[in-house]
Amino acid sequence: MVDNSISSSIVTSLGAGSGVDMSALATQLATAQYEDRVTRLTEKSETLETQISSASSIKNILAQFVSALGDRVRAGDLSAQPNIANSAIARVSSPIGTAGSGSYTLEVEQLARAQTLTSPAFAGADTVVGAGSLTFRFGTATASGFTEDSGQTALTVDLDSGSTLADVARAINAQGAGVTAYVAQTTAGAQLVFKGEEGALNGFIVEAVETPGEEGLSALAWDPGSGGAPSRLLAVSGDASYKLDGLPMTSASNNVGEVAPGLALELTGTNIGSPTTIGFKDPTEAIGSMMDDLVTALNEVLAELLPATDALTGELARDPGARALRRAFQELASAEIMPNAPAGAPRTLAELGLSTQRDGTFALDTAQLQRVLEADPESVTAMFTTGVNGVYAKLYSIERAALSTSNPASLASSISRYQSQTSDVAEALEKVAEKQENLRASLASRFSVADSRIAASQSTLTFLQQQIDAWNSQN
C-alpha cells in the first residue's frame, strides 16, 4: 500500500495546484530589484522641483520689488523736483542723479528758431526735377547774405536720373544730417520745404550741380548772395535768449539742458518783462513714506529668502546663489551707497534709520530718519535718484547679481543647474524603467518555461496517482 501523504508531498513539491501567478511574480521581483534606486531618484527629483520652485519664487519677488522701486524713483516725487509758476514758458526737470534747491527767476526773450526754406512751385510731388547733386552749406543765413560756419561740414545729396520732388525729399531725409525735407501741397502747387536745426549757426544755403542733359536741380538752389529770392526764406535760424536770475544767457537749442544744479530747461514760450519763478518741491514727506514702503518690501523678499536658506530646514540652505543674496541683504543697511557724498552727509541706509534685526528682517527708526531729513534734506534726496549711486542703484546691482546667468554663484545659475539636474534625473528614471522592464520580461519568459514543465509533471503525477489508487483498491 502506497501512503497518500507521500503522493501529496510529491505533488506539492512539483508546484501542482499552487496557483502561483508567474507574470505577477516576475513583475514583483523586477520591481524589488530596482525599488531602492527608483526611490532615490524620485526623491531627488522632488527635491530639485522644490528647489526650483523656491529659487524661482525668490527671483521673481526680487525682480518685481526692484522694478517697482525703479518706477517710484523715476516718478520724481522722491527728489526735489522743480516746478515753474508759468508752465507756458518752459518745461523744467532735474537731470538724472542730480538734486536741486532754492528758487530762480526765468525770463525768456526769444526762442531758438530753425531756418525754413521753400522751392518754387511745381505741378506735383511726382514732377521730375533732374539729376545731379544738392549741397547744403551751414552758417548764418538771412534774406540778404550768408556767412559760412567753417566748423560744420557741408552736406551733399546725390540724386539719380529722373528724380522727382518726392525723391529729393527722401534722399535728403535719408542722410539724417542737419536738414530735413518734405513736399507741401500749397495753393500755388507742390513745393519742397527744407528745414534746418535750431540755432543761429544752423542756417544754410543750397547749391546745385546738374547732370548734363538732365538739368532742373538749379531751381531748388538758393543763395542770398547769388540772387536767391528772399521770399523763399520763410524763417531765419536763431538762438534762444533768456535771463536766469536776471543774468543774460543764450542757447542754440530750446532744449537748454542743465542751467543750475538740479535744474534743466526746455523753453516753450516767451515772457518779456514778466519773469516767472522756479522752485523745488520738498520731498521729505514722500521719502518718509517711501522708507516705510521700502522696509515692508524688503521684508516681503526676506519672508521667502530666510526660511529657504535656514541652515537646518531650508531647501536652499546650501545653494550658493541664495546664500549670496542673503549676505547682500545682511550687508545692505551698512553698505556705502553714496561714496561721493560730502563729509558729514549720509552715505548708508543705516544713517537713515534702517537696521537689521536678530531674525534677519529689517526695521526703520523713524526718529533717526526725521533727524537726518531735517539736518540735510538735500543729501537725503540725492540718495533717491536714478543715478549710478543711491538706494535704487544698490538694489538694482543686487538684483542684477542674483539674476546673472554668467555668474555660477548666482540664483539664476542655481535655477538653471537644478533644471539641468532634473532633466538628468528624468533620463536616469527612464533608463531604470527600461532595465526593470527588460528584467521583468526575462523573468516572465523563464517562469513561462518552468510553468510548462510543471504542467508536464502534473500530467505524470496524475497518472501515478491513478496507479496508486488502483493498487490501494486491489488490497
Short mmCIF file of C-alpha atoms in Angstrom, two decimals:
data_model
loop_
_atom_site.label_atom_id
_atom_site.label_comp_id
_atom_site.label_asym_id
_atom_site.label_seq_id
_atom_site.Cartn_x
_atom_site.Cartn_y
_atom_site.Cartn_z
CA MET A 1 0.00 0.00 0.00
CA VAL A 2 1.33 3.44 -1.01
CA ASP A 3 0.97 6.20 1.61
CA ASN A 4 -1.31 9.06 0.44
CA SER A 5 0.91 11.53 2.29
CA ILE A 6 3.81 10.56 0.02
CA SER A 7 1.83 11.30 -3.16
CA SER A 8 0.64 14.59 -1.70
CA SER A 9 4.24 15.60 -0.95
CA ILE A 10 5.32 14.81 -4.49
CA VAL A 11 2.53 16.90 -5.98
CA THR A 12 3.26 19.81 -3.67
CA SER A 13 7.00 19.74 -4.31
CA LEU A 14 6.38 20.00 -8.05
CA GLY A 15 4.11 23.01 -7.57
CA ALA A 16 0.98 21.36 -8.79
CA GLY A 17 -2.11 23.23 -7.67
CA SER A 18 -0.05 26.04 -6.11
CA GLY A 19 -1.91 28.77 -8.07
CA VAL A 20 1.23 30.86 -8.49
CA ASP A 21 0.78 33.89 -10.91
CA MET A 22 4.07 33.68 -12.77
CA SER A 23 3.54 37.06 -14.55
CA ALA A 24 2.85 38.88 -11.30
CA LEU A 25 5.81 37.18 -9.67
CA ALA A 26 8.12 38.42 -12.46
CA THR A 27 6.81 41.98 -12.05
CA GLN A 28 7.26 41.90 -8.27
CA LEU A 29 10.80 40.55 -8.48
CA ALA A 30 11.83 43.14 -11.12
CA THR A 31 10.28 45.95 -9.06
CA ALA A 32 12.07 44.79 -5.93
CA GLN A 33 15.38 44.69 -7.81
CA TYR A 34 15.23 48.42 -8.72
CA GLU A 35 12.99 49.77 -5.97
CA ASP A 36 15.74 51.45 -3.95
CA ARG A 37 17.22 53.23 -6.95
CA VAL A 38 13.81 54.39 -8.20
CA THR A 39 13.00 55.70 -4.74
CA ARG A 40 16.29 57.61 -4.54
CA LEU A 41 15.83 59.13 -7.99
CA THR A 42 12.21 60.06 -7.30
CA GLU A 43 13.14 61.75 -4.04
CA LYS A 44 15.96 63.60 -5.83
CA SER A 45 13.52 64.79 -8.48
CA GLU A 46 11.06 66.03 -5.86
CA THR A 47 13.87 67.85 -4.01
CA LEU A 48 15.02 69.53 -7.21
CA GLU A 49 11.47 70.62 -8.07
CA THR A 50 11.15 72.14 -4.59
CA GLN A 51 14.46 73.97 -5.02
CA ILE A 52 13.46 75.26 -8.46
CA SER A 53 10.12 76.48 -7.14
CA SER A 54 11.68 78.20 -4.13
CA ALA A 55 14.53 79.84 -6.04
CA SER A 56 12.20 80.98 -8.83
CA SER A 57 9.78 82.48 -6.31
CA ILE A 58 12.61 84.44 -4.65
CA LYS A 59 13.93 85.60 -8.02
CA ASN A 60 10.50 86.78 -9.17
CA ILE A 61 9.61 88.67 -6.00
CA LEU A 62 13.05 90.34 -6.02
CA ALA A 63 12.65 91.42 -9.66
CA GLN A 64 9.15 92.77 -9.01
CA PHE A 65 10.36 94.69 -5.97
CA VAL A 66 13.32 96.34 -7.73
CA SER A 67 11.19 97.16 -10.79
CA ALA A 68 8.56 98.83 -8.61
CA LEU A 69 11.28 100.75 -6.76
CA GLY A 70 12.70 101.98 -10.07
CA ASP A 71 9.26 103.16 -11.19
CA ARG A 72 8.81 105.01 -7.91
CA VAL A 73 12.20 106.72 -8.12
CA ARG A 74 11.68 107.67 -11.78
CA ALA A 75 8.31 109.20 -10.90
CA GLY A 76 10.33 112.02 -9.32
CA ASP A 77 8.45 112.53 -6.06
CA LEU A 78 11.42 111.26 -4.02
CA SER A 79 13.77 114.01 -5.14
CA ALA A 80 13.46 117.78 -5.07
CA GLN A 81 11.67 118.24 -8.40
CA PRO A 82 11.49 121.75 -9.88
CA ASN A 83 8.20 123.45 -10.65
CA ILE A 84 7.56 126.63 -12.61
CA ALA A 85 4.86 129.19 -11.93
CA ASN A 86 4.19 129.85 -15.64
CA SER A 87 4.21 126.46 -17.36
CA ALA A 88 3.72 128.06 -20.79
CA ILE A 89 7.26 129.44 -20.70
CA ALA A 90 9.33 126.30 -20.11
CA ARG A 91 9.34 122.67 -19.07
CA VAL A 92 11.56 122.14 -16.04
CA SER A 93 13.19 118.93 -14.79
CA SER A 94 16.12 117.59 -12.78
CA PRO A 95 18.80 115.67 -14.71
CA ILE A 96 19.31 112.08 -13.59
CA GLY A 97 21.44 111.84 -10.50
CA THR A 98 21.03 115.49 -9.51
CA ALA A 99 19.08 117.32 -6.82
CA GLY A 100 18.19 120.99 -6.82
CA SER A 101 17.14 123.51 -4.21
CA GLY A 102 16.28 127.16 -3.78
CA SER A 103 14.41 129.32 -6.30
CA TYR A 104 15.15 131.09 -9.59
CA THR A 105 13.55 133.63 -11.90
CA LEU A 106 13.27 132.99 -15.65
CA GLU A 107 12.55 135.49 -18.41
CA VAL A 108 12.54 134.17 -21.99
CA GLU A 109 13.08 136.88 -24.59
CA GLN A 110 13.35 134.74 -27.72
CA LEU A 111 13.01 131.07 -28.60
CA ALA A 112 15.59 129.30 -30.73
CA ARG A 113 14.47 129.02 -34.35
CA ALA A 114 15.26 126.76 -37.28
CA GLN A 115 15.60 128.01 -40.86
CA THR A 116 12.74 127.14 -43.21
CA LEU A 117 13.25 127.42 -46.97
CA THR A 118 10.91 126.56 -49.84
CA SER A 119 11.37 125.76 -53.50
CA PRO A 120 9.41 127.30 -56.36
CA ALA A 121 6.04 125.66 -57.04
CA PHE A 122 5.82 122.55 -59.26
CA ALA A 123 2.89 120.68 -60.75
CA GLY A 124 3.09 117.84 -58.25
CA ALA A 125 5.30 115.74 -55.98
CA ASP A 126 5.99 113.41 -58.91
CA THR A 127 7.36 116.20 -61.11
CA VAL A 128 10.83 115.28 -62.39
CA VAL A 129 13.39 117.90 -61.33
CA GLY A 130 16.52 116.40 -62.90
CA ALA A 131 19.66 114.64 -61.70
CA GLY A 132 22.96 115.60 -60.08
CA SER A 133 23.53 116.74 -56.52
CA LEU A 134 22.46 119.30 -53.93
CA THR A 135 24.96 120.65 -51.40
CA PHE A 136 23.91 122.34 -48.16
CA ARG A 137 26.40 124.71 -46.52
CA PHE A 138 25.76 125.79 -42.94
CA GLY A 139 26.26 129.08 -41.13
CA THR A 140 24.40 132.35 -40.58
CA ALA A 141 21.82 132.92 -43.32
CA THR A 142 19.49 135.87 -43.83
CA ALA A 143 17.48 137.14 -46.78
CA SER A 144 20.40 139.38 -47.73
CA GLY A 145 23.51 137.33 -47.06
CA PHE A 146 25.25 134.21 -45.80
CA THR A 147 28.34 133.62 -43.63
CA GLU A 148 29.54 130.03 -43.63
CA ASP A 149 30.48 128.32 -40.37
CA SER A 150 33.80 126.66 -41.12
CA GLY A 151 33.33 124.32 -38.18
CA GLN A 152 30.45 122.50 -39.88
CA THR A 153 30.79 120.01 -42.73
CA ALA A 154 28.73 120.62 -45.85
CA LEU A 155 26.06 118.05 -46.70
CA THR A 156 25.94 116.73 -50.28
CA VAL A 157 22.96 114.71 -51.51
CA ASP A 158 23.30 112.76 -54.77
CA LEU A 159 20.20 112.46 -56.96
CA ASP A 160 19.71 109.79 -59.61
CA SER A 161 18.38 110.22 -63.10
CA GLY A 162 14.70 111.09 -63.25
CA SER A 163 14.47 112.23 -59.61
CA THR A 164 11.16 113.81 -58.62
CA LEU A 165 10.39 116.30 -55.85
CA ALA A 166 9.39 113.38 -53.61
CA ASP A 167 12.65 111.57 -54.45
CA VAL A 168 14.65 114.66 -53.46
CA ALA A 169 12.86 114.82 -50.08
CA ARG A 170 13.51 111.11 -49.43
CA ALA A 171 17.18 111.41 -50.37
CA ILE A 172 17.71 114.38 -48.02
CA ASN A 173 15.94 112.70 -45.11
CA ALA A 174 17.96 109.52 -45.63
CA GLN A 175 21.12 111.49 -44.79
CA GLY A 176 19.85 112.33 -41.28
CA ALA A 177 22.28 115.24 -41.04
CA GLY A 178 21.25 118.82 -40.37
CA VAL A 179 18.39 119.22 -42.87
CA THR A 180 15.02 117.55 -43.36
CA ALA A 181 12.61 117.97 -46.27
CA TYR A 182 9.04 117.29 -47.28
CA VAL A 183 6.70 118.13 -50.17
CA ALA A 184 3.90 120.55 -49.29
CA GLN A 185 0.79 120.78 -51.46
CA THR A 186 0.13 124.54 -51.42
CA THR A 187 -2.33 126.75 -53.28
CA ALA A 188 0.48 127.53 -55.71
CA GLY A 189 1.33 123.87 -56.30
CA ALA A 190 3.78 121.33 -54.89
CA GLN A 191 6.68 122.94 -53.04
CA LEU A 192 9.72 121.29 -51.49
CA VAL A 193 10.26 122.54 -47.93
CA PHE A 194 13.75 122.41 -46.35
CA LYS A 195 14.07 122.70 -42.58
CA GLY A 196 17.32 123.06 -40.63
CA GLU A 197 18.11 122.67 -36.95
CA GLU A 198 17.63 125.29 -34.23
CA GLY A 199 20.43 127.79 -33.70
CA ALA A 200 21.86 130.88 -35.38
CA LEU A 201 24.74 128.95 -36.96
CA ASN A 202 22.45 126.29 -38.42
CA GLY A 203 21.18 128.42 -41.30
CA PHE A 204 22.02 127.11 -44.77
CA ILE A 205 22.24 127.78 -48.48
CA VAL A 206 21.61 125.24 -51.25
CA GLU A 207 23.95 124.70 -54.22
CA ALA A 208 23.07 122.56 -57.23
CA VAL A 209 25.24 120.56 -59.64
CA GLU A 210 23.27 119.29 -62.63
CA THR A 211 23.89 116.24 -64.77
CA PRO A 212 24.22 117.36 -68.42
CA GLY A 213 21.06 116.59 -70.31
CA GLU A 214 19.02 116.28 -67.09
CA GLU A 215 19.02 119.88 -65.91
CA GLY A 216 16.48 121.21 -63.43
CA LEU A 217 18.02 120.99 -59.96
CA SER A 218 19.16 124.62 -60.15
CA ALA A 219 15.54 125.58 -59.46
CA LEU A 220 15.99 124.17 -55.96
CA ALA A 221 19.24 126.06 -55.26
CA TRP A 222 19.18 129.14 -53.02
CA ASP A 223 21.90 131.62 -52.04
CA PRO A 224 21.01 135.19 -51.00
CA GLY A 225 24.41 136.34 -52.25
CA SER A 226 23.71 134.98 -55.73
CA GLY A 227 20.22 136.24 -56.36
CA GLY A 228 18.26 133.79 -54.23
CA ALA A 229 14.69 135.03 -53.84
CA PRO A 230 14.16 136.42 -50.30
CA SER A 231 10.54 135.26 -50.45
CA ARG A 232 11.67 131.64 -50.34
CA LEU A 233 13.19 132.13 -46.86
CA LEU A 234 10.20 131.61 -44.58
CA ALA A 235 12.08 131.55 -41.26
CA VAL A 236 15.59 132.62 -40.24
CA SER A 237 17.51 130.47 -37.78
CA GLY A 238 18.37 132.00 -34.42
CA ASP A 239 19.49 131.29 -30.86
CA ALA A 240 17.28 131.35 -27.81
CA SER A 241 17.89 134.24 -25.43
CA TYR A 242 16.74 134.26 -21.83
CA LYS A 243 17.61 135.53 -18.38
CA LEU A 244 18.06 133.30 -15.34
CA ASP A 245 18.01 135.32 -12.13
CA GLY A 246 18.48 138.38 -14.34
CA LEU A 247 21.65 137.05 -15.99
CA PRO A 248 21.51 137.09 -19.83
CA MET A 249 22.10 133.71 -21.48
CA THR A 250 21.77 132.18 -24.95
CA SER A 251 21.31 128.69 -26.33
CA ALA A 252 21.39 127.26 -29.84
CA SER A 253 18.51 124.97 -28.85
CA ASN A 254 15.30 125.43 -26.91
CA ASN A 255 16.28 122.27 -25.06
CA VAL A 256 18.77 124.18 -22.95
CA GLY A 257 19.80 121.39 -20.58
CA GLU A 258 21.10 121.94 -17.05
CA VAL A 259 21.40 125.65 -16.25
CA ALA A 260 21.80 125.32 -12.46
CA PRO A 261 22.34 122.41 -10.05
CA GLY A 262 19.36 120.09 -10.40
CA LEU A 263 17.58 122.35 -12.93
CA ALA A 264 17.22 121.68 -16.67
CA LEU A 265 15.13 123.81 -19.04
CA GLU A 266 13.26 123.30 -22.27
CA LEU A 267 11.99 126.69 -23.44
CA THR A 268 8.49 126.75 -24.89
CA GLY A 269 7.36 130.40 -24.83
CA THR A 270 8.37 134.00 -24.14
CA ASN A 271 7.54 136.30 -21.23
CA ILE A 272 9.42 139.52 -21.93
CA GLY A 273 9.19 141.85 -18.96
CA SER A 274 7.30 139.32 -16.81
CA PRO A 275 9.79 136.91 -15.20
CA THR A 276 8.35 133.70 -13.79
CA THR A 277 9.54 131.82 -10.71
CA ILE A 278 11.04 128.32 -10.49
CA GLY A 279 11.15 126.50 -7.15
CA PHE A 280 11.65 122.96 -5.84
CA LYS A 281 9.06 120.77 -4.15
CA ASP A 282 10.06 119.46 -0.70
CA PRO A 283 10.20 115.63 -1.00
CA THR A 284 10.86 114.84 2.68
CA GLU A 285 7.32 113.62 3.37
CA ALA A 286 7.44 111.36 0.31
CA ILE A 287 10.82 109.98 1.39
CA GLY A 288 9.48 109.13 4.85
CA SER A 289 6.61 107.21 3.26
CA MET A 290 9.00 105.60 0.79
CA MET A 291 11.29 104.33 3.55
CA ASP A 292 8.31 102.67 5.26
CA ASP A 293 7.34 101.05 1.96
CA LEU A 294 10.95 100.04 1.33
CA VAL A 295 11.23 98.20 4.66
CA THR A 296 7.92 96.42 4.02
CA ALA A 297 9.02 95.33 0.54
CA LEU A 298 12.44 94.18 1.75
CA ASN A 299 10.83 92.06 4.45
CA GLU A 300 8.48 90.51 1.88
CA VAL A 301 11.52 89.32 -0.06
CA LEU A 302 13.11 88.06 3.16
CA ALA A 303 9.90 86.18 4.04
CA GLU A 304 10.75 83.95 1.08
CA LEU A 305 14.54 84.03 1.37
CA LEU A 306 15.15 83.44 5.09
CA PRO A 307 13.16 80.16 5.50
CA ALA A 308 14.59 78.83 2.24
CA THR A 309 18.16 79.41 3.45
CA ASP A 310 17.65 78.18 7.03
CA ALA A 311 20.71 76.10 7.92
CA LEU A 312 18.62 73.18 9.26
CA THR A 313 15.38 73.14 7.30
CA GLY A 314 15.88 75.33 4.22
CA GLU A 315 15.66 73.74 0.80
CA LEU A 316 18.27 76.27 -0.39
CA ALA A 317 20.49 76.11 2.70
CA ARG A 318 23.49 75.02 0.64
CA ASP A 319 22.65 76.96 -2.51
CA PRO A 320 25.43 79.47 -3.36
CA GLY A 321 23.09 81.87 -5.16
CA ALA A 322 20.54 82.05 -2.35
CA ARG A 323 23.27 82.39 0.27
CA ALA A 324 24.95 85.20 -1.71
CA LEU A 325 21.62 87.03 -1.93
CA ARG A 326 21.07 86.61 1.80
CA ARG A 327 24.53 88.05 2.51
CA ALA A 328 23.78 91.01 0.24
CA PHE A 329 20.66 91.81 2.25
CA GLN A 330 22.51 91.35 5.54
CA GLU A 331 25.06 93.94 4.38
CA LEU A 332 22.53 96.34 2.81
CA ALA A 333 21.99 98.67 5.77
CA SER A 334 25.71 99.32 6.25
CA ALA A 335 26.65 99.36 2.55
CA GLU A 336 28.04 102.68 1.32
CA ILE A 337 25.58 103.67 -1.39
CA MET A 338 26.75 107.30 -1.74
CA PRO A 339 30.56 107.02 -1.94
CA ASN A 340 30.97 110.55 -3.30
CA ALA A 341 28.81 112.27 -0.69
CA PRO A 342 30.46 115.26 1.00
CA ALA A 343 31.86 114.92 4.50
CA GLY A 344 29.12 114.71 7.09
CA ALA A 345 26.43 113.73 4.57
CA PRO A 346 24.67 110.35 4.89
CA ARG A 347 26.28 107.58 2.87
CA THR A 348 24.39 104.47 4.09
CA LEU A 349 20.80 103.42 4.70
CA ALA A 350 21.76 102.78 8.33
CA GLU A 351 22.27 106.53 8.68
CA LEU A 352 18.66 106.97 7.53
CA GLY A 353 17.47 104.62 10.29
CA LEU A 354 17.47 101.23 8.53
CA SER A 355 18.70 98.34 10.69
CA THR A 356 18.89 94.54 10.51
CA GLN A 357 17.13 92.66 13.33
CA ARG A 358 18.33 89.46 15.02
CA ASP A 359 15.89 87.41 12.94
CA GLY A 360 17.36 88.84 9.73
CA THR A 361 14.48 91.19 8.89
CA PHE A 362 14.69 94.97 8.57
CA ALA A 363 13.33 97.72 10.82
CA LEU A 364 13.20 101.52 10.47
CA ASP A 365 14.00 104.08 13.15
CA THR A 366 11.64 106.83 12.00
CA ALA A 367 13.01 109.30 14.56
CA GLN A 368 16.51 108.85 13.13
CA LEU A 369 15.18 109.32 9.59
CA GLN A 370 13.40 112.52 10.57
CA ARG A 371 16.53 113.92 12.20
CA VAL A 372 18.60 113.34 9.06
CA LEU A 373 15.89 114.79 6.81
CA GLU A 374 15.77 117.94 8.90
CA ALA A 375 19.55 118.27 9.12
CA ASP A 376 20.48 117.57 5.48
CA PRO A 377 17.45 117.16 3.18
CA GLU A 378 19.48 117.72 0.00
CA SER A 379 21.86 114.83 0.71
CA VAL A 380 18.98 112.53 1.60
CA THR A 381 17.02 113.33 -1.56
CA ALA A 382 20.18 112.72 -3.60
CA MET A 383 20.05 109.10 -2.40
CA PHE A 384 16.68 108.61 -4.12
CA THR A 385 17.54 109.26 -7.76
CA THR A 386 18.24 107.00 -10.74
CA GLY A 387 21.93 107.88 -10.85
CA VAL A 388 24.86 105.47 -10.60
CA ASN A 389 24.75 105.71 -6.80
CA GLY A 390 21.89 105.64 -4.34
CA VAL A 391 19.19 103.35 -2.98
CA TYR A 392 17.86 102.20 -6.34
CA ALA A 393 21.34 101.70 -7.85
CA LYS A 394 22.35 99.50 -4.90
CA LEU A 395 19.26 97.30 -5.00
CA TYR A 396 19.43 97.12 -8.79
CA SER A 397 23.01 95.84 -8.53
CA ILE A 398 21.86 93.19 -6.02
CA GLU A 399 19.12 92.11 -8.42
CA ARG A 400 21.49 92.00 -11.41
CA ALA A 401 23.95 89.85 -9.45
CA ALA A 402 21.18 87.44 -8.44
CA LEU A 403 19.73 87.23 -11.97
CA SER A 404 23.05 86.98 -13.81
CA THR A 405 23.40 83.73 -15.74
CA SER A 406 27.11 84.31 -16.36
CA ASN A 407 27.92 84.04 -12.65
CA PRO A 408 27.84 80.39 -11.49
CA ALA A 409 27.22 81.55 -7.91
CA SER A 410 24.03 83.48 -8.77
CA LEU A 411 20.44 82.49 -8.05
CA ALA A 412 19.63 82.36 -11.77
CA SER A 413 22.54 79.97 -12.35
CA SER A 414 21.31 77.79 -9.49
CA ILE A 415 17.89 77.55 -11.14
CA SER A 416 19.48 76.58 -14.46
CA ARG A 417 21.63 74.00 -12.69
CA TYR A 418 18.62 72.49 -10.89
CA GLN A 419 16.67 72.33 -14.14
CA SER A 420 19.57 70.54 -15.82
CA GLN A 421 19.81 68.08 -12.93
CA THR A 422 16.05 67.50 -13.13
CA SER A 423 16.45 66.51 -16.77
CA ASP A 424 19.31 64.17 -15.84
CA VAL A 425 17.20 62.52 -13.12
CA ALA A 426 14.27 62.11 -15.50
CA GLU A 427 16.59 60.48 -18.02
CA ALA A 428 18.00 58.19 -15.32
CA LEU A 429 14.48 57.17 -14.29
CA GLU A 430 13.69 56.32 -17.89
CA LYS A 431 16.79 54.11 -18.10
CA VAL A 432 15.92 52.36 -14.82
CA ALA A 433 12.38 51.78 -16.05
CA GLU A 434 13.80 50.28 -19.24
CA LYS A 435 16.13 47.96 -17.31
CA GLN A 436 13.31 46.97 -14.95
CA GLU A 437 11.08 46.12 -17.87
CA ASN A 438 13.83 44.06 -19.52
CA LEU A 439 14.33 42.11 -16.28
CA ARG A 440 10.59 41.55 -15.89
CA ALA A 441 10.34 40.27 -19.47
CA SER A 442 13.32 37.94 -18.94
CA LEU A 443 11.90 36.54 -15.69
CA ALA A 444 8.47 36.12 -17.21
CA SER A 445 9.98 34.17 -20.10
CA ARG A 446 11.94 31.89 -17.76
CA PHE A 447 8.93 31.40 -15.50
CA SER A 448 6.82 30.52 -18.52
CA VAL A 449 9.22 27.68 -19.40
CA ALA A 450 9.15 26.50 -15.79
CA ASP A 451 5.37 26.66 -15.79
CA SER A 452 5.25 24.46 -18.91
CA ARG A 453 7.49 21.89 -17.26
CA ILE A 454 5.34 21.92 -14.13
CA ALA A 455 2.30 21.31 -16.31
CA ALA A 456 4.02 18.28 -17.90
CA SER A 457 4.98 16.96 -14.46
CA GLN A 458 1.40 17.45 -13.33
CA SER A 459 0.27 15.06 -16.09
CA THR A 460 2.75 12.42 -14.89
CA LEU A 461 1.64 12.89 -11.30
CA THR A 462 -1.96 12.40 -12.30
CA PHE A 463 -1.06 9.06 -13.91
CA LEU A 464 0.90 7.97 -10.83
CA GLN A 465 -1.98 8.97 -8.57
CA GLN A 466 -4.33 6.82 -10.62
CA GLN A 467 -1.96 3.83 -10.36
CA ILE A 468 -1.60 4.28 -6.61
CA ASP A 469 -5.36 4.46 -6.23
CA ALA A 470 -5.69 1.27 -8.30
CA TRP A 471 -3.18 -0.60 -6.15
CA ASN A 472 -4.89 0.50 -2.99
CA SER A 473 -8.26 -0.69 -4.23
CA GLN A 474 -6.84 -4.17 -5.01
CA ASN A 475 -5.61 -4.54 -1.47
#
